[in-house]
XYZ file of C-alpha atoms in Angstrom:
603
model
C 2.049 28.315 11.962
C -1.047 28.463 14.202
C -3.049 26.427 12.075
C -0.368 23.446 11.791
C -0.816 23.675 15.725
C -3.785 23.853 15.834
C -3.941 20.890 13.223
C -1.567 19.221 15.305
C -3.354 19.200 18.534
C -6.458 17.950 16.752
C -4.554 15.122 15.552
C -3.614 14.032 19.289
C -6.959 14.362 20.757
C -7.906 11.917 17.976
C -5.165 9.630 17.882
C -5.762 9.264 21.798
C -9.746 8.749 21.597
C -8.721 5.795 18.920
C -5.795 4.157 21.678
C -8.853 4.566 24.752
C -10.715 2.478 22.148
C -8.581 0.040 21.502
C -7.641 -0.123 25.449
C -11.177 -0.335 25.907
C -11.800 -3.525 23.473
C -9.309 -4.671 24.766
C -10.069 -4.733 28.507
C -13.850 -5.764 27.313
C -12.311 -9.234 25.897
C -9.633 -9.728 28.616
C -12.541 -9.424 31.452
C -15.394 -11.213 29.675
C -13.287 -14.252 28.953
C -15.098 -17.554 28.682
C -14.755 -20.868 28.894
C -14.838 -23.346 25.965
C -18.496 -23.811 24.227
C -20.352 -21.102 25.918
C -22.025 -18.925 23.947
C -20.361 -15.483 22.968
C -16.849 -17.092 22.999
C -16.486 -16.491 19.225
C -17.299 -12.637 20.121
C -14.641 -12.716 22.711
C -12.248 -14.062 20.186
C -12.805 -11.657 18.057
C -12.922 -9.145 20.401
C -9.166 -9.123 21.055
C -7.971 -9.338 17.543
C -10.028 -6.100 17.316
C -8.027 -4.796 20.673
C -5.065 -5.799 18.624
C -6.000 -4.332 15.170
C -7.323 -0.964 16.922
C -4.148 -0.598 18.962
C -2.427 -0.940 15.584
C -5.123 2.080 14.147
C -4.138 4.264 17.120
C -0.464 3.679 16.337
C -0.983 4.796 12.305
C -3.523 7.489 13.716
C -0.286 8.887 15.454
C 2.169 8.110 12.162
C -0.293 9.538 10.030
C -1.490 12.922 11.950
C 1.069 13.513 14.353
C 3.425 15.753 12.055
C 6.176 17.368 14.712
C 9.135 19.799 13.374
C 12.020 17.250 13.809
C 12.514 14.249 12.020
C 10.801 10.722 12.802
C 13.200 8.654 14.571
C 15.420 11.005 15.141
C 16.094 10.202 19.047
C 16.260 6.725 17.752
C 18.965 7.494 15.285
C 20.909 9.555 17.833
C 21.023 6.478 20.157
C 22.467 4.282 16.776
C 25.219 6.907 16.560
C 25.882 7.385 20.434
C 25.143 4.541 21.993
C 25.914 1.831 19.315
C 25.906 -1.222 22.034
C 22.696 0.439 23.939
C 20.852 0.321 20.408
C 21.724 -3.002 19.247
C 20.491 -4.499 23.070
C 17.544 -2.835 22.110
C 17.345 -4.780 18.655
C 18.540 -7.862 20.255
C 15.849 -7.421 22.679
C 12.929 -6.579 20.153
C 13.958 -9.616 18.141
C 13.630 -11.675 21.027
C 10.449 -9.946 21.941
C 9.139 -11.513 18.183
C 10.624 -14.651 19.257
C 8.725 -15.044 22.134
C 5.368 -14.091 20.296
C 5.889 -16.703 18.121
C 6.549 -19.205 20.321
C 3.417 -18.486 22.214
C 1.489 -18.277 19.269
C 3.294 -22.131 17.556
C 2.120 -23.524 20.775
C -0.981 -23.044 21.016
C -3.418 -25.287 18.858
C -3.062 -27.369 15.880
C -4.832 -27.206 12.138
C -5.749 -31.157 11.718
C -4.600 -31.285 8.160
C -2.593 -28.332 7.320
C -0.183 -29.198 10.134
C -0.767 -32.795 10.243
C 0.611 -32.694 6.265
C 4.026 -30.816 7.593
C 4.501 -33.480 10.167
C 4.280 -36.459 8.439
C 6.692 -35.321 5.914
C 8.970 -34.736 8.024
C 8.598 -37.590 9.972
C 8.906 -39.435 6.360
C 12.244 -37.887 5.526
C 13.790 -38.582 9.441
C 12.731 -42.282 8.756
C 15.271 -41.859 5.747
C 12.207 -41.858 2.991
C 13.106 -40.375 -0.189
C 10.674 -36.905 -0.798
C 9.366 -37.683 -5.001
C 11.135 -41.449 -4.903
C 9.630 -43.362 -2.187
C 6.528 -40.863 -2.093
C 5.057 -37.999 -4.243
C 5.795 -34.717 -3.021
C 4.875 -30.795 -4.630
C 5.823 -28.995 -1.091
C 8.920 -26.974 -1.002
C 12.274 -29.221 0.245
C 12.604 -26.111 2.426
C 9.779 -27.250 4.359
C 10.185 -30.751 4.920
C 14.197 -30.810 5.498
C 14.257 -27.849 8.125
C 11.411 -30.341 10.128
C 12.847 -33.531 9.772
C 16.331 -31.974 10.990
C 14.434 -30.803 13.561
C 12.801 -34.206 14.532
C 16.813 -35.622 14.493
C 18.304 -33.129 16.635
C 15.375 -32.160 18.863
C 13.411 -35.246 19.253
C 10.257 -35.906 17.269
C 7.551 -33.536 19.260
C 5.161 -30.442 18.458
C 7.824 -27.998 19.471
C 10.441 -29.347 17.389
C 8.314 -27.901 14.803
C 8.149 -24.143 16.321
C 11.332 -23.960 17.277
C 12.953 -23.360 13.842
C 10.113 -20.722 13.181
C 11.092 -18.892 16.794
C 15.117 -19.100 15.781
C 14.089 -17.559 11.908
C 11.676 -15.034 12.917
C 14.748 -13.148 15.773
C 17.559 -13.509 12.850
C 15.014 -12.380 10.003
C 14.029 -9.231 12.351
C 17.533 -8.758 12.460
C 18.670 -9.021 8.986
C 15.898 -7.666 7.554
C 16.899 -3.859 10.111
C 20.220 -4.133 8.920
C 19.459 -4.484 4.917
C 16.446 -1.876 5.413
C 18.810 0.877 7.281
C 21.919 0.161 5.233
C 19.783 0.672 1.966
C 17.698 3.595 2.996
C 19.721 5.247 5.811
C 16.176 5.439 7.420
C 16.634 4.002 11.527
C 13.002 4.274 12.477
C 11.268 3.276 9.285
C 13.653 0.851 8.706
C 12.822 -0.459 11.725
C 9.185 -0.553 11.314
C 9.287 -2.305 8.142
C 11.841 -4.946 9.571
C 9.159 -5.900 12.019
C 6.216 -5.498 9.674
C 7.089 -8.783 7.397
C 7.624 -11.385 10.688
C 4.039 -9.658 12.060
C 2.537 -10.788 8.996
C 4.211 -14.100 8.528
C 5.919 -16.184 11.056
C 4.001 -14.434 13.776
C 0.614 -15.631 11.947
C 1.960 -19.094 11.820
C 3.913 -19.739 14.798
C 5.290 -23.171 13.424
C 7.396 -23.802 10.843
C 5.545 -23.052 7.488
C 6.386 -22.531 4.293
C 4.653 -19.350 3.074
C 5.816 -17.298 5.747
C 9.765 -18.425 4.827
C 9.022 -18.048 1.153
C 8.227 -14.498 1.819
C 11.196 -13.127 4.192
C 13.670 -14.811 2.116
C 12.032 -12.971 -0.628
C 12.346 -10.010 0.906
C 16.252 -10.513 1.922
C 17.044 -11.513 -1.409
C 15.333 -8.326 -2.627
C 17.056 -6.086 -0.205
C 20.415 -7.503 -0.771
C 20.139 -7.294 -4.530
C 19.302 -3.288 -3.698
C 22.306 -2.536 -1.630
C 24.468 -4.370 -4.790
C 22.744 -1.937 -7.445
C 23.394 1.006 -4.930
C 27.020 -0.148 -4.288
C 28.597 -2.911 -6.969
C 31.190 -3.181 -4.433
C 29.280 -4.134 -1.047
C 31.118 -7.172 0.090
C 28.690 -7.602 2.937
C 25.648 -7.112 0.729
C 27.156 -9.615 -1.917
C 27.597 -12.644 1.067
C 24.353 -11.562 2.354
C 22.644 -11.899 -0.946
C 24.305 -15.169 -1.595
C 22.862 -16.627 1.608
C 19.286 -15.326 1.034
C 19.481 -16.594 -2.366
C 20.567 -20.530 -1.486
C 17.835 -19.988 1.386
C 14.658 -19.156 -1.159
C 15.945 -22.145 -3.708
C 14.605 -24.482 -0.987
C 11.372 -22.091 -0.763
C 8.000 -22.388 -2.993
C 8.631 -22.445 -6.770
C 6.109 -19.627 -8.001
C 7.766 -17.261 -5.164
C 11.393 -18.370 -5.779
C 11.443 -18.823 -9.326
C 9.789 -15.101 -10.120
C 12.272 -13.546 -7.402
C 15.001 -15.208 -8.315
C 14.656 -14.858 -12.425
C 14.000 -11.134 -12.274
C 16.396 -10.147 -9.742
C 19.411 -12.258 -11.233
C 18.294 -10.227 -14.214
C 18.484 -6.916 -12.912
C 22.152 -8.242 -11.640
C 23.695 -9.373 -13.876
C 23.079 -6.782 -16.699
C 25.305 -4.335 -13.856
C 28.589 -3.509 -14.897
C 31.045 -4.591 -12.296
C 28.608 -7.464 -11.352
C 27.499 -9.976 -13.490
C 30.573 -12.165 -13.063
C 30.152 -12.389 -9.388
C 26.256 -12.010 -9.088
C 26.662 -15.395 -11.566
C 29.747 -17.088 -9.658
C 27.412 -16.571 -6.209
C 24.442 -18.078 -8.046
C 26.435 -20.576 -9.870
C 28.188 -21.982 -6.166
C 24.083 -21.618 -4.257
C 22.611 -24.347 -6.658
C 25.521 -26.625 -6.153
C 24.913 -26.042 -2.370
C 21.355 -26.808 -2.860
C 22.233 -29.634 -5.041
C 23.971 -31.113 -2.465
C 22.100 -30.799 -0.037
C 19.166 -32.088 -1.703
C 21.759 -35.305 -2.240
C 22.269 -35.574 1.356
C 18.615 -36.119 2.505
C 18.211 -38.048 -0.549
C 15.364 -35.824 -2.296
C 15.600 -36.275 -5.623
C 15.830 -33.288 -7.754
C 14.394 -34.247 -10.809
C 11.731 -36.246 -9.317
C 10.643 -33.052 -6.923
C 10.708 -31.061 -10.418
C 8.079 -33.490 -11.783
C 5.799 -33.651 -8.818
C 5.943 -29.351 -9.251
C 4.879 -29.628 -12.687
C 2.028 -32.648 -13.128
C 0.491 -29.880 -10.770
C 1.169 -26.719 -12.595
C -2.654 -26.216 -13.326
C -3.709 -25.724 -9.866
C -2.286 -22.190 -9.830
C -5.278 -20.970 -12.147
C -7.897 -23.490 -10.262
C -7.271 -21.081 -7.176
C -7.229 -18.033 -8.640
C -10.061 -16.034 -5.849
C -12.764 -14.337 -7.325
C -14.840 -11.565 -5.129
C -16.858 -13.420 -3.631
C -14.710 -16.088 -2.177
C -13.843 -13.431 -0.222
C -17.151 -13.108 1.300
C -18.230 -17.006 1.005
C -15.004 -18.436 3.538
C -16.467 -17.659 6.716
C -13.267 -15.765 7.347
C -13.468 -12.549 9.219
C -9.531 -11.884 8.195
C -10.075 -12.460 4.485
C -12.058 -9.022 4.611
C -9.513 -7.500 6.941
C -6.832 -8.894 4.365
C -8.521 -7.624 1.380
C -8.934 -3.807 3.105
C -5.096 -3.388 3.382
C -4.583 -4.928 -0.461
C -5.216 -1.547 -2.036
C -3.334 0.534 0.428
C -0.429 -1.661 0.133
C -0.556 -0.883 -3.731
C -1.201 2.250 -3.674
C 2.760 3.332 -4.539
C 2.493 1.655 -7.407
C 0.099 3.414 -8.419
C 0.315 7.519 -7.563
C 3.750 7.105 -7.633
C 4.557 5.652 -11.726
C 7.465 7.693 -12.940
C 9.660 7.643 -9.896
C 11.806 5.009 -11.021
C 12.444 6.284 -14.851
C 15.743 5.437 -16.088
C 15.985 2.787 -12.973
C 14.810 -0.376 -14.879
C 17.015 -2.558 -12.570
C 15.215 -1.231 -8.976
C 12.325 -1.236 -10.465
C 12.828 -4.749 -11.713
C 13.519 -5.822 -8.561
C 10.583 -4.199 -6.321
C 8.269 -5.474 -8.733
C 9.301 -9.052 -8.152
C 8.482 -9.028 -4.795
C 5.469 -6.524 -5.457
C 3.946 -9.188 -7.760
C 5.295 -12.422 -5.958
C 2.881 -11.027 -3.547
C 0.275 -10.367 -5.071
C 0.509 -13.962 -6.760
C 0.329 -15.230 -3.864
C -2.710 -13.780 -2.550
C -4.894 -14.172 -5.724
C -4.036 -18.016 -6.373
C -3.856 -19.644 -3.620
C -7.448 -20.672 -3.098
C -7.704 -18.251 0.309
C -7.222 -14.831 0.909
C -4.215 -14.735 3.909
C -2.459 -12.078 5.272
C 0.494 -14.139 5.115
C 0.298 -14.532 0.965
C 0.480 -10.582 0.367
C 3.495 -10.262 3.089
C 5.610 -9.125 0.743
C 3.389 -6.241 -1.059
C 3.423 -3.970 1.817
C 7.069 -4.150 1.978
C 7.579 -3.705 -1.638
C 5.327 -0.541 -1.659
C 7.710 0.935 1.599
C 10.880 0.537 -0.432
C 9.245 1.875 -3.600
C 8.837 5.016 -1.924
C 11.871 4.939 0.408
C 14.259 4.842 -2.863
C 12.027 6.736 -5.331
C 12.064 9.719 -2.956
C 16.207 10.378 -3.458
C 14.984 11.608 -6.954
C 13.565 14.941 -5.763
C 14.692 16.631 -2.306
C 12.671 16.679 0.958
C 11.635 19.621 2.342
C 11.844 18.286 6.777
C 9.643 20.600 7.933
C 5.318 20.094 9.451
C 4.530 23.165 7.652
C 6.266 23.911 4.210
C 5.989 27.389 3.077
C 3.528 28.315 0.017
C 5.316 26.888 -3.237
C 7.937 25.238 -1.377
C 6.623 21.428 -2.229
C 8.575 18.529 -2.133
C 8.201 15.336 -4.000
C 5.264 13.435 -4.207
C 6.506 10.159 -3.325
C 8.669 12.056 0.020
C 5.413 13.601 0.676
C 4.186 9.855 1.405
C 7.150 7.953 2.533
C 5.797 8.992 6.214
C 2.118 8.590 5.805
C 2.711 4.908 4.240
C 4.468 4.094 7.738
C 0.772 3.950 8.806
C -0.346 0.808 6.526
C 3.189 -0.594 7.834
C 1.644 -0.033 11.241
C -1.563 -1.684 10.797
C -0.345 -4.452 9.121
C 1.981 -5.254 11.770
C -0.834 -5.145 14.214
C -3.365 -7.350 12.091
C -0.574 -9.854 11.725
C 0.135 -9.774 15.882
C -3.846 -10.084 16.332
C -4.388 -13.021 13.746
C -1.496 -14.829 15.242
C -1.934 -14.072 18.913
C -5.767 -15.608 18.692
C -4.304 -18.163 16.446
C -6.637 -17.047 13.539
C -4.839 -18.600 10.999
C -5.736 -22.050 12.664
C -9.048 -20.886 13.140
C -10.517 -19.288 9.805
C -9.732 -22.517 7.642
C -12.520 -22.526 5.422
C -13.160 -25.900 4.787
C -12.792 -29.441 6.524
C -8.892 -29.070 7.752
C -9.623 -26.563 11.045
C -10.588 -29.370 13.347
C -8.724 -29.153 16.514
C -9.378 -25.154 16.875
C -12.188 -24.252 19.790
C -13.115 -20.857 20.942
C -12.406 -20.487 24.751
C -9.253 -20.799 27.275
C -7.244 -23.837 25.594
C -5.870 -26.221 28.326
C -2.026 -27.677 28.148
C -1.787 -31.381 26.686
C -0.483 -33.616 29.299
C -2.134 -37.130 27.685
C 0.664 -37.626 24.771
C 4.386 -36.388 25.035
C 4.580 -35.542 20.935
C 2.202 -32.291 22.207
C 3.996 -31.954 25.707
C 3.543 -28.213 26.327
C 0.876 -27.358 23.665
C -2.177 -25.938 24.721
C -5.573 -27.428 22.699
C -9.034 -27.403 23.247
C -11.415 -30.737 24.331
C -11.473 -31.996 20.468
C -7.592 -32.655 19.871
C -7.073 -33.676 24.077
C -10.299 -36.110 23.497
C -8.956 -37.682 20.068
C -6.026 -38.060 22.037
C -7.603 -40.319 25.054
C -9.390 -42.803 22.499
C -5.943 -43.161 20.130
C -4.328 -44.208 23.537
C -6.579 -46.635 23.782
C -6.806 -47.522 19.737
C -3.236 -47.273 18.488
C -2.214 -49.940 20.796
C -4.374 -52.910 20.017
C -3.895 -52.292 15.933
C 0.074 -51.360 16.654
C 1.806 -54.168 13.947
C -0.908 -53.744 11.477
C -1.312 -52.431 8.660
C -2.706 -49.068 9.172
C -4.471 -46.012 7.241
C -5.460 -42.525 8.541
C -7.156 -39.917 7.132
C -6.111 -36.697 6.229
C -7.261 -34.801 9.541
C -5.385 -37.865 11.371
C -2.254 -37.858 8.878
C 0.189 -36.626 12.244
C -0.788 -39.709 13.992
C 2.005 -41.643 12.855
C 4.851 -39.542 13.992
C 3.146 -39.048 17.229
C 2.857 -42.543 18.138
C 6.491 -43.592 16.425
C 4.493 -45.758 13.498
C 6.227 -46.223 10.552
C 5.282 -44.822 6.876
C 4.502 -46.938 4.138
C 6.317 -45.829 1.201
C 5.000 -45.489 -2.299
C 1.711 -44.254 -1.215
C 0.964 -41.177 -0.351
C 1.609 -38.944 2.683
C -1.951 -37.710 2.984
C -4.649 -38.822 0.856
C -5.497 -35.795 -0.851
C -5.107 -37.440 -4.260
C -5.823 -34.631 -6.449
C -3.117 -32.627 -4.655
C -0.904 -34.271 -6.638
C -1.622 -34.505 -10.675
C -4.586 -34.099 -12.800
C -7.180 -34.909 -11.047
C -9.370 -37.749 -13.093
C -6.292 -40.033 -13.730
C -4.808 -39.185 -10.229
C -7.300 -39.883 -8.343
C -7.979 -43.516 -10.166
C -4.367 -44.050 -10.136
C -4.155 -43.907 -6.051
C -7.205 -45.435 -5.398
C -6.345 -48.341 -7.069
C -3.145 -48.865 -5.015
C -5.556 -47.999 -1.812
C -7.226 -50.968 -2.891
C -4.631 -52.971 -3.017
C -3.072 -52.284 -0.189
C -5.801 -53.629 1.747
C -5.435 -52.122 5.190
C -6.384 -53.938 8.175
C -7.662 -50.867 10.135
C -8.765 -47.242 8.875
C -9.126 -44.347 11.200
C -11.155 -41.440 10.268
C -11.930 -38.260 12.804
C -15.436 -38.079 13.801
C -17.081 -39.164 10.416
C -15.197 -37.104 8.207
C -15.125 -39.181 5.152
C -13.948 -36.222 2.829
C -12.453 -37.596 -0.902
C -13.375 -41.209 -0.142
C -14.617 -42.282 -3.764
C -17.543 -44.699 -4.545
C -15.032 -47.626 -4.566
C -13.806 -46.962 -1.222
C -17.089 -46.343 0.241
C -17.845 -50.227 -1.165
C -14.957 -51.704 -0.061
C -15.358 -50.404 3.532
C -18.701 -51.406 3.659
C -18.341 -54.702 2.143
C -14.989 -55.909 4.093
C -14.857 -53.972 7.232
C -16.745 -53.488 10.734
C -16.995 -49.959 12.234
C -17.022 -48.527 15.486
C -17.792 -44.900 16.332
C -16.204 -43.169 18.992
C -17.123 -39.824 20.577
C -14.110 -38.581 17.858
C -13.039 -41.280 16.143
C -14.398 -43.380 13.648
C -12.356 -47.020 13.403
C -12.911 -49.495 10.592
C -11.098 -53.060 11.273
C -11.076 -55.735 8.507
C -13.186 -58.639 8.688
C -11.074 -61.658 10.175
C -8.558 -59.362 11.749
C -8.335 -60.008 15.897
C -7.396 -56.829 17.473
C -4.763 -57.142 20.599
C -6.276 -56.396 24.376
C -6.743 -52.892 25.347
C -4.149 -51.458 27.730
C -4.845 -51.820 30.976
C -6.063 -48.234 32.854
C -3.521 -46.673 34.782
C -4.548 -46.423 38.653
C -5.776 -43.663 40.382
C -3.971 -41.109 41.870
C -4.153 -41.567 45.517
């Protein structure tokens, strides 16, 4: 018994050295803050994801170390069972606490194409456009209905767009504790985990995306299908699975197609309920059918779009280096957690034996995961969201096959199961996952570590609020996207009437200046996005040429997957003018109207 003291009190001097760290980073970026473009701002940024991501360490140092005689969470559970209305305030309040953090996070700068790609779809679709009729379209329906919704009831803005993400992320949080705890019995862990997959998702984000949804309906369909196999007759389980399940049809194929196959599967091979687990299936297509109908996306049409672009999943596969070739600090950060995340699946292979149906379903979400994070061209946190969680209920349900011994110290001989003997110690990857997702979304990495051309309107520094266009009214940017703003107050109007084109990095113009979209082209040009690429690409830059546009806006002089015969035609028939961040191209002949006149001065 000395020893585990002993042991113990080691493990709090160095769990508390690691928080005074992480306070210490912390304090270090907070009081050497800088303003835009000087040097060292990039260190500062960095600094306080570190702050974050060390605050996180301290946390698992604690988790991992900290071994006491009672249980973990037991004060928690005793409030559950004593003070049922205290403890769900306190849930209530957490998920609005994750609420919040999104919202500050969805405000606060803007990728130029990522972003600019979600808002002219769903500016498209509020028009009443057809998604894969009047304009191709491989993005999840999921994606572009929840928006345009959004632009209908809301108005068309910026925060119509982080507003869903801010609603999802407090009932997720919610859902997700009360699948986790009603599956594992588990209050603290449960809890943990709960807030774990919005850390690493919608928190990352901060608008409405569709990875991050793709992933937490994953998870809820996963955790529902669980509490069915536990208990065939779980009414609450059944509606809750039926609700997750119509929610991830409108998600991401690859993600929603491998869930969905393997845990209708495991289902419906359950005596007692395969009739229902169909019936519940059977009644979410026609829902999603239907709904499809009613914004007018056509079904098969979104099914071919999917599938003339079935061979980019191999084209992104990431090799090693990739990893190391980005110019993204997270990638490496990502790609640290990866095997720790796995690691269950690993040291832990037999658990499941004679339990083909759990382990059917864990691995779906295991390997939906994993998917994700090897084929999507980038290494994101947000693509392996679901692995972590996977690996937590691996060993939270493989455990209940030997019996726990709840004590710091077990007595010679007296071992308990492997996979209980790392239930607790896995709570510490939980812990800094959740804290790498916080810091990546709270210095807006994700918008930041893009590795190519799309991160445009992300600057290091103190971002100031947008006051100079009401589609960004409360946002908070740096000089690029407020600058590009002045000069398309002063463009948009003398070629408003024409027939207009914008690049990719400008694609959200339209929707924040209320100019309509021309259908049957596409909604950005990113032409080999959307088929093989030879024939694609020669199939949409013919219609570019005929369209013949009477102005073309570029940003700055990005001219990124302009081909040979666009080059010649805008050299040949238009005149250009550069800006300080735009680059205009008018057709010859065309008379542009008189620029608006400058507002006065204040007095």
């Amino acid at each position: 018994m000395g020893r585990c003291v002993i042991r113990r009190n080691v493990c709090f001097a160095l769990a508390t050295l690691v928080s005074l760290a992480a306070l210490g980073a912390w304090g270090v970026a907070l009081l050497t803050d800088n303003t835009p473009g000087q040097p060292g701002a990039k260190t500062v940024w960095l600094a306080r994801f570190w702050g974050f991501f060390l605050t996180g360490a301290s946390a698992a140092a604690w988790t991992l170390l900290s071994l006491r005689k009672t249980r973990p969470g037991a004060r928690l559970e005793f409030l559950r069972r004593n003070r049922p209305a205290a403890f769900w305030l306190s849930m209530g309040a957490l998920a609005l606490a994750l609420a919040a953090f999104v919202r500050f996070c969805g405000m606060r700068f803007m990728m130029g194409f990522d972003h600019g790609c979600l808002i002219e779809s769903c500016w498209r679709v509020a028009q009443g456009q057809s998604a894969g009729v009047d304009y191709p379209m491989t993005h999840p329906p999921g994606w572009y209905l929840v928006g345009a919704d959004a632009f209908r009831l809301l108005g068309v803005s910026w925060s119509s767009l982080v507003w869903p993400s801010v609603v999802f992320t407090a009932v997720v949080f919610l859902w997700l504790f009360w699948l986790a705890r009603r599956l594992t019995g588990e209050t603290a862990q449960s809890l943990l985990a709960a807030a774990c997959l919005p850390a690493m998702t919608t928190c990352v984000h901060g608008v409405w995306y569709y990875n991050p949804v793709a992933a937490c309906c994953a998870v809820l369909v996963a955790l529902s299908a669980l509490c069915l196999l536990k208990n065939v007759n779980d009414r609450p389980a059944l509606a809750s699975y039926a609700i997750a399940l119509l929610a991830l049809a409108f998600c991401k194929i690859n993600v929603a197609g491998l869930v969905i196959a393997l845990v209708t599967l495991a289902l419906a091979t359950k005596r007692g309920l395969a009739a229902r687990v169909l019936g519940v299936s059977a009644a979410a297509f026609a829902v999603f059918w239907a709904t499809l109908a009613a914004h007018k996306v056509s079904l098969p049409a979104m099914i071919g779009d999917v599938l003339a672009v079935r061979h980019r999943g191999a084209e992104g596969l990431v090799t090693l280096d990739r990893f190391f070739s980005n110019d993204n600090d997270f990638s490496i950060v990502a790609l640290c957690l990866l095997p720790f995340c796995a690691a269950p699946f690993l040291i832990v292979p037999a658990a499941f034996r004679g339990r083909w149906r759990e382990t059917c379903v864990i691995l779906a979400l295991a390997f939906s995961g994993l998917h994700q994070f090897l084929v999507s061209g980038e290494t994101k946190l947000v693509s392996m969201a679901t692995l972590p969680f996977a690996g937590w209920l691996w060993l939270a349900l493989a455990r209940r096959t030997g019996t726990a011994v709840p004590r710091a110290c077990p007595a010679a001989g007296d071992k308990p199961p492997l996979a209980d003997r790392l239930r607790h110690p896995y709570c510490a990857v939980l812990a800094l996952c959740l804290s790498a997702g916080l810091g990546i979304g709270f210095i807006r990495g994700r918008t930041a570590s893009i590795p190519w051309f799309v991160g445009k309107f992300f600057e290091y520094g103190a971002p100031k609020e947008v006051t100079n266009q009401p589609f960004f009214a409360g946002m908070k940017a740096g000089p690029s996207l407020i600058g590009t703003l002045d000069e398309l107050n002063a463009v948009i109007p003398q070629v408003r009437g024409r027939k207009l084109w914008f690049h990719q990095s400008l694609n959200w113009v339209k929707a924040a200046y209320g100019l309509p979209s021309e259908r049957n082209e596409l909604p950005w040009w990113e032409p080999w996005g959307f088929g093989k690429p030879e024939p694609t690409v020669a199939k949409w830059t013919a219609r570019w040429l005929e369209a013949d546009y009477d102005a073309l806006l570029f940003h700055n002089e990005d001219f990124y997957g302009i081909s040979p015969a666009m080059a010649e035609r805008i050299r040949t028939r238009y005149r250009g003018a550069r800006l300080r961040h735009l680059t205009v191209f008018i057709k010859n002949g065309v008379t542009l109207a008189p620029p608006p006149p400058k507002p006065a001065p204040r007095p």
